[in-house]
Coordinates of C-alpha atoms in Angstrom, one line a residue:
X1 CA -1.3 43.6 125.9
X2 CA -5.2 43.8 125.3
X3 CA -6.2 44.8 129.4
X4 CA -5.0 47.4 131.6
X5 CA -5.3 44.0 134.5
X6 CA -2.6 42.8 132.6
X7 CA -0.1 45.7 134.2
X8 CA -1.6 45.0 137.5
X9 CA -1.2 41.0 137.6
X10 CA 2.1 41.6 136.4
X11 CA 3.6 43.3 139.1
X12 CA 1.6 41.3 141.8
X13 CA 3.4 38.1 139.9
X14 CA 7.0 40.8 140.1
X15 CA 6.5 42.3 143.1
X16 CA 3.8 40.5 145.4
X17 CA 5.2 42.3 148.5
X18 CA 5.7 45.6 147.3
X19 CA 3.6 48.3 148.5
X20 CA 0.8 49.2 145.2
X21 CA -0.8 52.3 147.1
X22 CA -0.9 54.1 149.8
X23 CA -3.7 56.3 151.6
X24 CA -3.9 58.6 155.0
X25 CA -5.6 55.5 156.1
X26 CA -4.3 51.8 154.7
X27 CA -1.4 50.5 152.2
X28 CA -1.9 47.6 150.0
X29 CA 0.8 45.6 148.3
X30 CA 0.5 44.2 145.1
X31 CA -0.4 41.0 145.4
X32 CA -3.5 42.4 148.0
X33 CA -4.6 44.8 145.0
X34 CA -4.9 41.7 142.8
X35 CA -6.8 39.5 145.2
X36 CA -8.7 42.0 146.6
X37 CA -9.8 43.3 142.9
X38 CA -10.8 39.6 141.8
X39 CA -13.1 39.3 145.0
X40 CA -14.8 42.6 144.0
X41 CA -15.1 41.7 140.2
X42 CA -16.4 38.0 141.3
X43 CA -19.2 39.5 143.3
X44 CA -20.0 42.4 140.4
X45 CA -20.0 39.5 137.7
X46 CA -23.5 39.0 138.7
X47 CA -24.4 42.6 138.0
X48 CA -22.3 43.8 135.7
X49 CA -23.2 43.7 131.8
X50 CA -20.4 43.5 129.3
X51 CA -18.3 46.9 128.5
X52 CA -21.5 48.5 130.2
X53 CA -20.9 51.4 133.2
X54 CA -20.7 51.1 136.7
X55 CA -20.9 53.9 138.8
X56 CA -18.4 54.6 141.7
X57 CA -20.1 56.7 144.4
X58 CA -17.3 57.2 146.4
X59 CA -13.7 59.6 147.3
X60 CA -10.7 58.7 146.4
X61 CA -9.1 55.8 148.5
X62 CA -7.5 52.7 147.9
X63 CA -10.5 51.0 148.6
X64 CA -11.8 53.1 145.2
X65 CA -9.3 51.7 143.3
X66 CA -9.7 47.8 144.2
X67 CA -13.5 48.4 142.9
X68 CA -12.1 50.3 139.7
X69 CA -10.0 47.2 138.9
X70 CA -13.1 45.3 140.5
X71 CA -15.3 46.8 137.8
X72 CA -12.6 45.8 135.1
X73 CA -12.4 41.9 135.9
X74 CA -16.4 41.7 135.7
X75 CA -16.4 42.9 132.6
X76 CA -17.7 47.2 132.3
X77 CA -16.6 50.4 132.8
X78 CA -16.2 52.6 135.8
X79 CA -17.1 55.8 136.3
X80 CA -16.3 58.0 139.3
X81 CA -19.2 60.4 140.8
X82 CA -17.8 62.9 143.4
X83 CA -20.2 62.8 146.8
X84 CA -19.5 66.1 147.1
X85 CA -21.2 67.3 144.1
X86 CA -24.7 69.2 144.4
X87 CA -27.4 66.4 144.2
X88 CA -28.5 68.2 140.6
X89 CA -25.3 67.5 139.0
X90 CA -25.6 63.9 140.4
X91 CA -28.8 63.2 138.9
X92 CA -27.5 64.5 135.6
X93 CA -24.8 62.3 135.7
X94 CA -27.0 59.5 136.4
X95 CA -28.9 60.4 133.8
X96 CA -26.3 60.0 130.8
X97 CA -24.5 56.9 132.3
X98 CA -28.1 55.0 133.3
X99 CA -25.9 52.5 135.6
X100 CA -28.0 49.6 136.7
X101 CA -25.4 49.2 139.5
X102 CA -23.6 52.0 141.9
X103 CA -20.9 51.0 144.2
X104 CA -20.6 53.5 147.3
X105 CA -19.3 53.7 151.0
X106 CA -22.6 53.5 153.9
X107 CA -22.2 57.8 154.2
X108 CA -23.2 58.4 150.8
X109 CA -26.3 55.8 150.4
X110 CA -28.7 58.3 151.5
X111 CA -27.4 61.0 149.2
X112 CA -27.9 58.6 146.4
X113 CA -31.8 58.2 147.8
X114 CA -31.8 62.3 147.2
X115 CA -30.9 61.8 143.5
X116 CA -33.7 58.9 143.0
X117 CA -31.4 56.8 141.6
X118 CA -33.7 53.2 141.9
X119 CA -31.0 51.0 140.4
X120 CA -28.9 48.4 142.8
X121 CA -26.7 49.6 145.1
X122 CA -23.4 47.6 146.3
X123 CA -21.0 48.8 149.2
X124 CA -17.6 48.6 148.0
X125 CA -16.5 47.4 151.8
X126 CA -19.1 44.3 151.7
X127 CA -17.3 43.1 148.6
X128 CA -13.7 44.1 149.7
X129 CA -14.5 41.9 152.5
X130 CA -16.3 38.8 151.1
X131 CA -14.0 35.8 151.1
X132 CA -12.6 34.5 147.5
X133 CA -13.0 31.0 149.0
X134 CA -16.5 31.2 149.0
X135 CA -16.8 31.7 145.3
X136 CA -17.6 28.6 143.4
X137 CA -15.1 27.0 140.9
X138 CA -18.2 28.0 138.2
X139 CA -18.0 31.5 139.2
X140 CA -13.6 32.0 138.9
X141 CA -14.1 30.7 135.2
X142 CA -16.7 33.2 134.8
X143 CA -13.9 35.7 135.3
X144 CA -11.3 34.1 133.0
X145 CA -14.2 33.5 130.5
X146 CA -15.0 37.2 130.6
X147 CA -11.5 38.2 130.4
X148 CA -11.1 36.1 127.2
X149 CA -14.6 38.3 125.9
X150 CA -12.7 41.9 126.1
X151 CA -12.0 44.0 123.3
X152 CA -8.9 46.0 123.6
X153 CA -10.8 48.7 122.4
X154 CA -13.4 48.3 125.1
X155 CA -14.4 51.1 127.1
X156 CA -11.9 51.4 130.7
X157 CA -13.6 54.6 131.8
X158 CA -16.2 57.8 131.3
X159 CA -15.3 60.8 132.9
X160 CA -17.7 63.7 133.0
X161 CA -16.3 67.4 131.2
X162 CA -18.6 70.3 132.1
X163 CA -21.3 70.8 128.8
X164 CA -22.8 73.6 127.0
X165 CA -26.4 72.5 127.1
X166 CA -26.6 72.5 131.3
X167 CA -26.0 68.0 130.9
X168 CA -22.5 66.9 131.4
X169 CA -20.5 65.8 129.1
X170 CA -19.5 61.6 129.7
X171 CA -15.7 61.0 128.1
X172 CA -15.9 57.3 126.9
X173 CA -12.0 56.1 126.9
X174 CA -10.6 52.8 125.6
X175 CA -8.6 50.4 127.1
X176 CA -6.4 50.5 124.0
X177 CA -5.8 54.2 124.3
X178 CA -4.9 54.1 127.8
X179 CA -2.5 51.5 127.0
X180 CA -1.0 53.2 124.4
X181 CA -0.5 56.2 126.3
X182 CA 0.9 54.9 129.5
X183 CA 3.3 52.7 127.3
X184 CA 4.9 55.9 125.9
X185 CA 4.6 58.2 128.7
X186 CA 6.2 55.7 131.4
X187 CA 8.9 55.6 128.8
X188 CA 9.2 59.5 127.4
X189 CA 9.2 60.2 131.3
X190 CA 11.8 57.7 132.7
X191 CA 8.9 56.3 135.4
X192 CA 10.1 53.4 136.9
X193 CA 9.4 50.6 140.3
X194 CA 11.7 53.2 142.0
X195 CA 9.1 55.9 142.1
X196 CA 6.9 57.0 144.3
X197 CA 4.1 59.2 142.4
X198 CA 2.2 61.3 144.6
X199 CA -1.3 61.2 143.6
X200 CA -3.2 65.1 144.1
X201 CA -5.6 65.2 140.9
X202 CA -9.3 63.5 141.8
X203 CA -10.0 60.1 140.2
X204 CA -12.9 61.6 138.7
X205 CA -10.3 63.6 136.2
X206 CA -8.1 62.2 133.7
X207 CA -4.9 63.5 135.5
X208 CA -5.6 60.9 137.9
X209 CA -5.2 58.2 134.9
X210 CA -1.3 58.6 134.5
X211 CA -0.8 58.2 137.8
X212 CA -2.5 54.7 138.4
X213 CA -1.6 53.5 135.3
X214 CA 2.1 54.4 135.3
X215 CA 2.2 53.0 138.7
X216 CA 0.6 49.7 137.4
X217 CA 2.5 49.7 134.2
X218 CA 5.5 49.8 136.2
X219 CA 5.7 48.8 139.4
X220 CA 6.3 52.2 141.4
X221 CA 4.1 53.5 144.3
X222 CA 1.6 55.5 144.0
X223 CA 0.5 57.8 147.2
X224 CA -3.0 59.5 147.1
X225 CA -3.2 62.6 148.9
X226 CA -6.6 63.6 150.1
X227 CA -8.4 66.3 148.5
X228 CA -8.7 67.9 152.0
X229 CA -4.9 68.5 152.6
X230 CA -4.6 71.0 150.1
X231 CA -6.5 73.4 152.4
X232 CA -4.1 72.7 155.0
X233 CA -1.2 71.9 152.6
X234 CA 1.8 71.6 155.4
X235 CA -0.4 67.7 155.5
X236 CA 0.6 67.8 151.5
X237 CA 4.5 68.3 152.6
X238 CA 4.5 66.3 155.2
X239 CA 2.9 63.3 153.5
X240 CA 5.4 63.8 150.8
X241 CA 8.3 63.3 152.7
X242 CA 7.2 60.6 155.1
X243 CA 6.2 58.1 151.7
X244 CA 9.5 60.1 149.7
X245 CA 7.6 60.9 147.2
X246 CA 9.3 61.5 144.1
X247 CA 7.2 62.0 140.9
X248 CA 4.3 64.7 140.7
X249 CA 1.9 64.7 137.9
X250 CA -0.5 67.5 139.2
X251 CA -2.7 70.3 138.1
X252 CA -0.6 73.6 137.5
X253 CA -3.4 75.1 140.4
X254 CA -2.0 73.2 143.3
X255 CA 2.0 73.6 141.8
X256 CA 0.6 77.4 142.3
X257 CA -0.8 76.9 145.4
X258 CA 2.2 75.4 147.3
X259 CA 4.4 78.0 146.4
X260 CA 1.9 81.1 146.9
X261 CA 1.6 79.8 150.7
X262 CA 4.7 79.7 150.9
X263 CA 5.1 75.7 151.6
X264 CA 8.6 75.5 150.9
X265 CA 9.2 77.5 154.3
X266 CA 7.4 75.0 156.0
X267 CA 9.3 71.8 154.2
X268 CA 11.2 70.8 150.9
X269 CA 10.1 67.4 150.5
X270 CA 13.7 65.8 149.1
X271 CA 13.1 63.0 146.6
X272 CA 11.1 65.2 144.5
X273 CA 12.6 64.2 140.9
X274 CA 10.1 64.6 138.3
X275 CA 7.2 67.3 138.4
X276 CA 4.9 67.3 135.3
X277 CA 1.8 69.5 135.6
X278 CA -1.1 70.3 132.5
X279 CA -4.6 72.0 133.1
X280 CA -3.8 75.3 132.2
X281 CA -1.1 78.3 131.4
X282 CA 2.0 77.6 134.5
X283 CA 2.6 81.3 135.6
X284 CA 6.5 81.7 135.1
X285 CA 6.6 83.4 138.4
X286 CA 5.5 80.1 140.3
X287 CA 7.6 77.7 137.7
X288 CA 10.5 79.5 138.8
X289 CA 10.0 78.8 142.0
X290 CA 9.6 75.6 142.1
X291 CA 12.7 74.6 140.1
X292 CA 14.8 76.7 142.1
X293 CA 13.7 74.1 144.9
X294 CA 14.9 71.4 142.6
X295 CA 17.3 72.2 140.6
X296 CA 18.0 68.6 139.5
X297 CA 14.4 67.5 138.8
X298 CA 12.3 66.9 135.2
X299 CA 9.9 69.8 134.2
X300 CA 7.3 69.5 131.8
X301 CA 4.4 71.4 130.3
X302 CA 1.6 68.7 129.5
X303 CA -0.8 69.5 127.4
X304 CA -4.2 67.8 126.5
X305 CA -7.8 67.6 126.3
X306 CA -9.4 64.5 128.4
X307 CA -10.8 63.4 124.4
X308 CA -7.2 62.5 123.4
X309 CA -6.7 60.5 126.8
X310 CA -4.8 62.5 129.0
X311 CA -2.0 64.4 126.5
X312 CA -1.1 64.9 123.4
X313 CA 2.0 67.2 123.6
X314 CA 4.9 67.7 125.9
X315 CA 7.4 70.1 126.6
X316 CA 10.7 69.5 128.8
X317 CA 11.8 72.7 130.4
X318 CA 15.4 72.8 129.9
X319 CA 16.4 75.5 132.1
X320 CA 15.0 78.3 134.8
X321 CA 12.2 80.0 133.2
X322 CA 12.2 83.7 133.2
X323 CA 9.5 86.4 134.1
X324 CA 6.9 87.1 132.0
X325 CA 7.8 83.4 129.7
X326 CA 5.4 81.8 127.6
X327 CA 5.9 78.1 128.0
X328 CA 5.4 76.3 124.6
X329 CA 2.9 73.4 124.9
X330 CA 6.0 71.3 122.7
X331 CA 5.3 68.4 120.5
X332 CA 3.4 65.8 119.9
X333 CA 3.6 62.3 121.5
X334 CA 4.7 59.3 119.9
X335 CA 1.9 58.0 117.7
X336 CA -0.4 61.7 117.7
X337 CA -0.4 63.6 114.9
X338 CA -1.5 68.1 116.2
X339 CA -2.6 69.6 113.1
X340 CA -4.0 73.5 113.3
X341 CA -6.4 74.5 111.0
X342 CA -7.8 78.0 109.8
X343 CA -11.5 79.1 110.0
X344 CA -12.2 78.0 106.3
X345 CA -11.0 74.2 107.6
X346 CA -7.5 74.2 105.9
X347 CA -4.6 73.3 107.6
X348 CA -2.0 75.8 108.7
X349 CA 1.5 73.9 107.6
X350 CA 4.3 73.9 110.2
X351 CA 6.4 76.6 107.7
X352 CA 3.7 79.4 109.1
X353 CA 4.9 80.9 111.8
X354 CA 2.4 82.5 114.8
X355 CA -0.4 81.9 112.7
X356 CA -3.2 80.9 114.7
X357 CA -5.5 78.1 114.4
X358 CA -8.0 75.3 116.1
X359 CA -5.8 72.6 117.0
X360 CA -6.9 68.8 116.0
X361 CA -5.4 65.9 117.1
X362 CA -5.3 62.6 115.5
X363 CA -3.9 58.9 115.7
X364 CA -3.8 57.0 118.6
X365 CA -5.6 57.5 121.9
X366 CA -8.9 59.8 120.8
X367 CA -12.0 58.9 123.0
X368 CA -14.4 56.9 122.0
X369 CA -16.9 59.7 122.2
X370 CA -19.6 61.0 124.4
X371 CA -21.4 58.4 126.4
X372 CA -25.4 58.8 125.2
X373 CA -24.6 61.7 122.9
X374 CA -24.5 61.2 119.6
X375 CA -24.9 64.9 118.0
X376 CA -22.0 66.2 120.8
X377 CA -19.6 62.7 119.0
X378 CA -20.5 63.9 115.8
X379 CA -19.7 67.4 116.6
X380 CA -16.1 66.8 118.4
X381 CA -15.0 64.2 116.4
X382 CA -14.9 64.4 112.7
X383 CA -13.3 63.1 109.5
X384 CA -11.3 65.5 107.7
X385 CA -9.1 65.6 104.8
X386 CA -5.1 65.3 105.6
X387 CA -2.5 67.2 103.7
X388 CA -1.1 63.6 102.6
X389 CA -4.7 63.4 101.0
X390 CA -5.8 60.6 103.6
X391 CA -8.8 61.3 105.3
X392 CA -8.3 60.8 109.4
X393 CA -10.7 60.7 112.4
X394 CA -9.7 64.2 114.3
X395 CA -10.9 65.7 117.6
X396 CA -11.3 69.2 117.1
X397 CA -9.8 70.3 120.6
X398 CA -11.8 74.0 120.5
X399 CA -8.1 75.2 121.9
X400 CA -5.9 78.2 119.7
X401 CA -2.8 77.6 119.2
X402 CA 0.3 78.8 116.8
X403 CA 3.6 77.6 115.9
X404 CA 6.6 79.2 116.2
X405 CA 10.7 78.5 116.4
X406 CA 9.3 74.9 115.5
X407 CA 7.2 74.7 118.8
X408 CA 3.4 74.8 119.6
X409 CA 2.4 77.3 122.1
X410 CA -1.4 77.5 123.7
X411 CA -3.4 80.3 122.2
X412 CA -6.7 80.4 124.3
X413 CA -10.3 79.0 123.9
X414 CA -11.9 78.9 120.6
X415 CA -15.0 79.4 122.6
X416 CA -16.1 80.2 125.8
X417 CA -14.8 76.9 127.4
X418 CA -11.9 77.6 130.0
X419 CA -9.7 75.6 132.5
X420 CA -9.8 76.7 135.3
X421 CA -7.9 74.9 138.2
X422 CA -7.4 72.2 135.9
X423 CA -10.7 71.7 135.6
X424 CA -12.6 72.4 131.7
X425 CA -15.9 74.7 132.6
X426 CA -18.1 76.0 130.1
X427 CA -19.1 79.6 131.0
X428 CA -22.4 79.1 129.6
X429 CA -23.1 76.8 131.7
X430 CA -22.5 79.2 134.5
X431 CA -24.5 81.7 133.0
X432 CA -27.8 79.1 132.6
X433 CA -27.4 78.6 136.2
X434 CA -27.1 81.8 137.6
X435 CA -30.2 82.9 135.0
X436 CA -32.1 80.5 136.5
X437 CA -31.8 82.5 140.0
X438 CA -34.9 84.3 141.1
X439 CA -32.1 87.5 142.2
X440 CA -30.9 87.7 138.5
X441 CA -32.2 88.7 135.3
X442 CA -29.4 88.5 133.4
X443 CA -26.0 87.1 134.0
X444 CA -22.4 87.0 132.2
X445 CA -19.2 85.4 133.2
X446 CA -15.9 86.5 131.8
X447 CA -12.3 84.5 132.4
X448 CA -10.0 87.0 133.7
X449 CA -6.8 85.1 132.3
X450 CA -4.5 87.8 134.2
X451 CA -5.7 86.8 137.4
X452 CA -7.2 83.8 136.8
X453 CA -10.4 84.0 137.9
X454 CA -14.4 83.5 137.7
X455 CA -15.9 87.3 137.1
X456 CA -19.6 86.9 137.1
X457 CA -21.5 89.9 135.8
X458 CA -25.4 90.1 136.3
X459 CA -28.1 92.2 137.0
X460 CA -31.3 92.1 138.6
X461 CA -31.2 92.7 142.6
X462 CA -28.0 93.1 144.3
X463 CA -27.6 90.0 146.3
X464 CA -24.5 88.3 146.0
X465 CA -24.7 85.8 149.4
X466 CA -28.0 84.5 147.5
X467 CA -26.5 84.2 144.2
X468 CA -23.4 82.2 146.0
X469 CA -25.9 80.3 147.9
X470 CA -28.2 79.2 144.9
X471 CA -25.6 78.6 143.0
X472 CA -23.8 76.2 145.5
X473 CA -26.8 73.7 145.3
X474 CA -26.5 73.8 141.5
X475 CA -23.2 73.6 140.7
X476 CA -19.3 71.7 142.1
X477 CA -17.4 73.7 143.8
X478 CA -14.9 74.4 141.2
X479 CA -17.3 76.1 138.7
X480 CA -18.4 78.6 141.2
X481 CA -17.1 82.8 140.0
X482 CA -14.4 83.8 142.2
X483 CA -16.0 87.1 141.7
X484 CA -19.3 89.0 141.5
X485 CA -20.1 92.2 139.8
X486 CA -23.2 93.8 139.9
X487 CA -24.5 96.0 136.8
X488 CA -27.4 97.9 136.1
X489 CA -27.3 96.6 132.4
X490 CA -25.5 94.4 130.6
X491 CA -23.6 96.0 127.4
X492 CA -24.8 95.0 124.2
X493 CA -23.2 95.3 121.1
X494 CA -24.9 96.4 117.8
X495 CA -26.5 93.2 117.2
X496 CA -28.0 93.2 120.4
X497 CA -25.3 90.4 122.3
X498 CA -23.9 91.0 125.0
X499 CA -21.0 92.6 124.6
X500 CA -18.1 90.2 126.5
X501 CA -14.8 92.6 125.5
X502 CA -16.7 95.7 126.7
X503 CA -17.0 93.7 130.2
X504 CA -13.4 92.6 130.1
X505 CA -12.4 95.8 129.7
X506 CA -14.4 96.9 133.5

C-alpha cells in the first residue's frame, strides 16, 4: 500500500453501507465518503499542484474530512487552520504554507479577507455538492493519472507546533509514515470494524491522525465530538452512549476533565473498551478513576512527539494505578528505535539505570521536516552515530527521559517547551508576546507541573484584564497563562538572566 485512499476505497468496496463518520449534524457511509471525496478532488485537480499544500479553513466536521481525502485524490497536502485562531497566528500560518488555494465554509471567508490572504478561495460545500456526472471522462483519468504520480513518501499533511522565534512551526508528514504507523497501531491495539472511536482531539493536531486513519484502515466508526461539548461535557456522555462509542484515543486534559466534573455521576457510557490518551503526564489520581469505571477496558500511556508521527512508545497499564504513580512512557513501537543520549552526544545504553538523557527516536515514521524551514529541519533532525556504528537520521525529541526496571519513563522538557493540554507551547513564545504589550516591560512564564498550569510573571503596570485582552488577539486560546503574577522586578541570577527556579520557587 503506497496511499492512505487505499484504506478508504477499501472499505467503501467492504463495507459500502456502513456508517464512515458521524457528526452532531450528518453521517456518511462509506461508499458516500468515497464518492463524495472524488467529486471534491475532481474539482481541486484544477487548483491543486502536485504534493503541494492546501489549506483547510474550516472546524472539524465530516464535511472537513471529504475535503481532506478531497485534497489527497488531486494530488497535495492538507493542512487544517483553526477559524478560531487570532487573525495574527493565521497570517503566520499562511505565511509558511504559501497555499495558492484555501478551502473554507461561507462564515469564515471574511475572516480570511482580515488575514490578506489574496490566493483562491473554494467553499468546501460547493464542491461537496457539484455532481460527479458532470465531470468529463478527460477529467476522471486525470485522477487515476495522478494517483499513478504519488510517491509513498509524499507529503499527507503539515500540522503547525508552537515555535521559538514567534512563526509556527509546519510538521510535514508522509504518507508512508502514516501508513506505517496505523498498520501497527490498529494491530498493537486490537482496533477493529467493530469499533466505534470517539473522536475529541482537533484535526489540526496529530491525535486526530489515529483516529481517522485507524477508522479507514479498518473499517470501524469514527464519531467526532465537537470541540464545544467539552464545556458542557454531559453532551460528551451523552453522544457517547447514543453512537456506543467504544475506543478513546484522547488528550490526558479531557480524560482529566471528565472525571474532575464529575461526569461519571451524570452517565457511564457502557461500550467503553479501549482508552489510550498521550499529551502529557496522566495524574494517577484521575487514571484511577477512570479504570475503576471500566474495569475490563485497555489502558495505555502513548507517548510521542508530532515529528515521529503520532507515537513512538506505548505502555499498557496492567492494573489499577496507585497514588502518587509514575506511569512509564514503555517501549518502543515496532519499527522505532528510542535511544537517550547524554549532553556530550553519547548514548546512555539500556544497562544505565535512571540516568537521564534527551531522547532520539529513529526508524520509521520521522517527519519529513519543517515546511519552509530549513535551519529549524537541520536543527531537529540530524545524523548521528549509532552504537552498532551505523550512522541514522534521528529526531532529537528535546524530551528527558531515563530508563529504569527495563522501562522508559518521561523526564521533563530539555528546554522551555511544555505540553500543556496536549498541546506543545513554547514559553518563549509567550513571553515575546506578552513583551510586546504596552502594560509590560518584562514578562516570564514558568510551568507549574504540580498544578499544571500557565504562571506568567511580568512587570511593568499592574493590569492583568489588559494583559489577558492583548494577549487574546495574539495568541489560541490554549497558549494563554492560567495565571498572572505581578512583580516589581524580575530575579536575575549572577549573569544577569532571569532567574526561572527563583520564580518557581514563589
Amino acid at each position: 500500500m503506497k496511499n492512505v485512499l487505499e484504506y478508504m476505497e477499501e472499505a467503501a468496496g467492504r463495507l459500502p453501507d456502513k456508517t464512515a463518520v458521524i457528526d452532531d449534524k450528518e453521517s456518511c457511509t462509506y461508499r458516500k465518503l468515497q464518492e463524495i471525496s472524488q467529486t471534491i478532488g475532481l474539482c481541486l485537480a484544477d487548483y491543486v499542484l502536485k504534493e503541494q499544500p492546501v489549506a483547510v479553513f474550516m472546524k472539524k466536521s465530516v464535511l472537513t474530512l471529504e475535503v481532506f481525502f478531497g485534497i489527497v485524490y488531486a494530488g497535495g497536502f492538507y493542512s487544517l487552520l483553526d477559524p478560531g485562531f487570532p487573525t495574527e497566528r493565521t497570517k503566520k500560518q499562511l505565511e509558511v504554507l504559501r497555499p495558492q488555494v484555501v478551502v473554507t465554509t461561507p462564515e469564515y471567508r471574511e475572516k480570511l479577507a482580515e488575514v490578506g490572504y489574496a490566493g483562491t478561495i473554494l467553499i468546501a460545500g460547493e464542491l461537496q455538492e457539484k455532481n460527479p456526472e458532470d465531470f468529463s471522462k478527460e477529467a476522471k483519468e486525470r485522477l487515476a493519472e495522478i494517483r499513478k504520480m504519488q510517491r509513498p513518501e509524499a507529503p499527507l499533511y503539515c500540522n503547525f507546533t508552537s515555535g521559538s522565534t514567534g512563526t509556527p512551526k509546519g510538521v510535514l508528514v508522509g504518507q508512508d509514515s502514516v501508513i506505517t504507523f496505523i498498520d501497527h497501531f490498529t494491530k498493537l491495539f486490537g482496533i477493529t470494524e467493530q469499533d466505534v472511536i470517539g473522536n475529541q482531539a482537533p484535526f489540526d493536531f496529530d491525535v486526530s491522525v489515529k483516529d481517522i486513519y485507524s477508522c479507514m484502515k479498518t473499517g470501524a466508526t469514527m464519531v467526532i465530538i465537537p470541540t464545544a461539548y467539552f464545556r458542557f461535557p454531559n453532551n460528551v456522555m451523552d453522544m457517547m452512549e447514543e453512537h456506543k462509542v467504544t475506543t478513546l484515543i484522547w488528550a490526558v486534559s479531557a480524560l482529566v476533565l471528565i472525571n474532575r466534573l464529575h461526569e461519571f455521576m451524570y452517565k457511564v457510557p457502557a461500550h467503553i473498551n479501549k482508552v489510550l490518551f498521550s499529551g502529557e503526564e496522566m495524574p494517577a489520581k484521575h487514571l484511577a478513576d477512570w479504570m475503576r469505571q471500566y474495569p475490563k477496558a485497555q489502558f495505555v500511556n502513548l507517548y510521542g512527539p508530532t515529528e515521529i508521527t503520532c507515537n513512538c512508545t506505548y505502555y499498557r497499564i496492567p492494573q489499577l494505578v496507585q497514588e502518587g504513580q509514575k506511569l512509564p512512557i514503555g517501549e518502543p513501537y515496532p519499527g522505532k528505535q528510542i535511544t537517550l543520549w547524554d549532553e556530550d552526544g553519547n548514548v546512555i545504553g539500556p544497562e544505565k539505570e535512571e540516568v537521564t538523557g534527551e531522547l532520539c527516536v529513529s526508524g520509521d515514521g520521522l517527519a519529513l521536516g519543517y515546511y519552509h524551514n530549513d535551519a529549524a529541519t537541520q536543527a531537529a533532525f540530524v545524523q548521528r552515530k549509532m552504537p552498532d556504528g551505523t550512522f541514522k537520521r534521528i529526531y532529537k525529541t528535546g524530551d528527558l527521559a531515563y530508563r529504569k526496571d527495563g522501562r522508559l519513563y518521561f523526564a521533563g522538557r530539555k528546554d522551555f517547551q511544555i505540553k500543556h493540554n496536549g498541546h506543545r507551547i513554547e514559553l518563549e513564545e509567550i513571553e515575546r508576546a506578552m513583551n510586546a504589550l504596552p502594560q509590560v516591560a518584562q514578562a516570564c512564564c514558568i510551568y507549574d507541573t504540580e498544578r499544571y498550569r500557565i504562571v506568567a510573571y511580568y512587570t511593568g503596570t499592574e493590569d492583568k484584564k489588559g494583559i489577558v485582552e492583548g494577549l487574546r488577539g495574539r495568541l489560541p486560546e490554549y497558549m494563554l497563562p492560567n495565571a498572572y503574577r505581578f512583580l516589581e522586578e524580575l530575579p536575575l541570577t549572577k549573569n544577569g538572566k532571569i532567574d526561572r527556579n527563583q520564580l518557581r520557587k514563589q
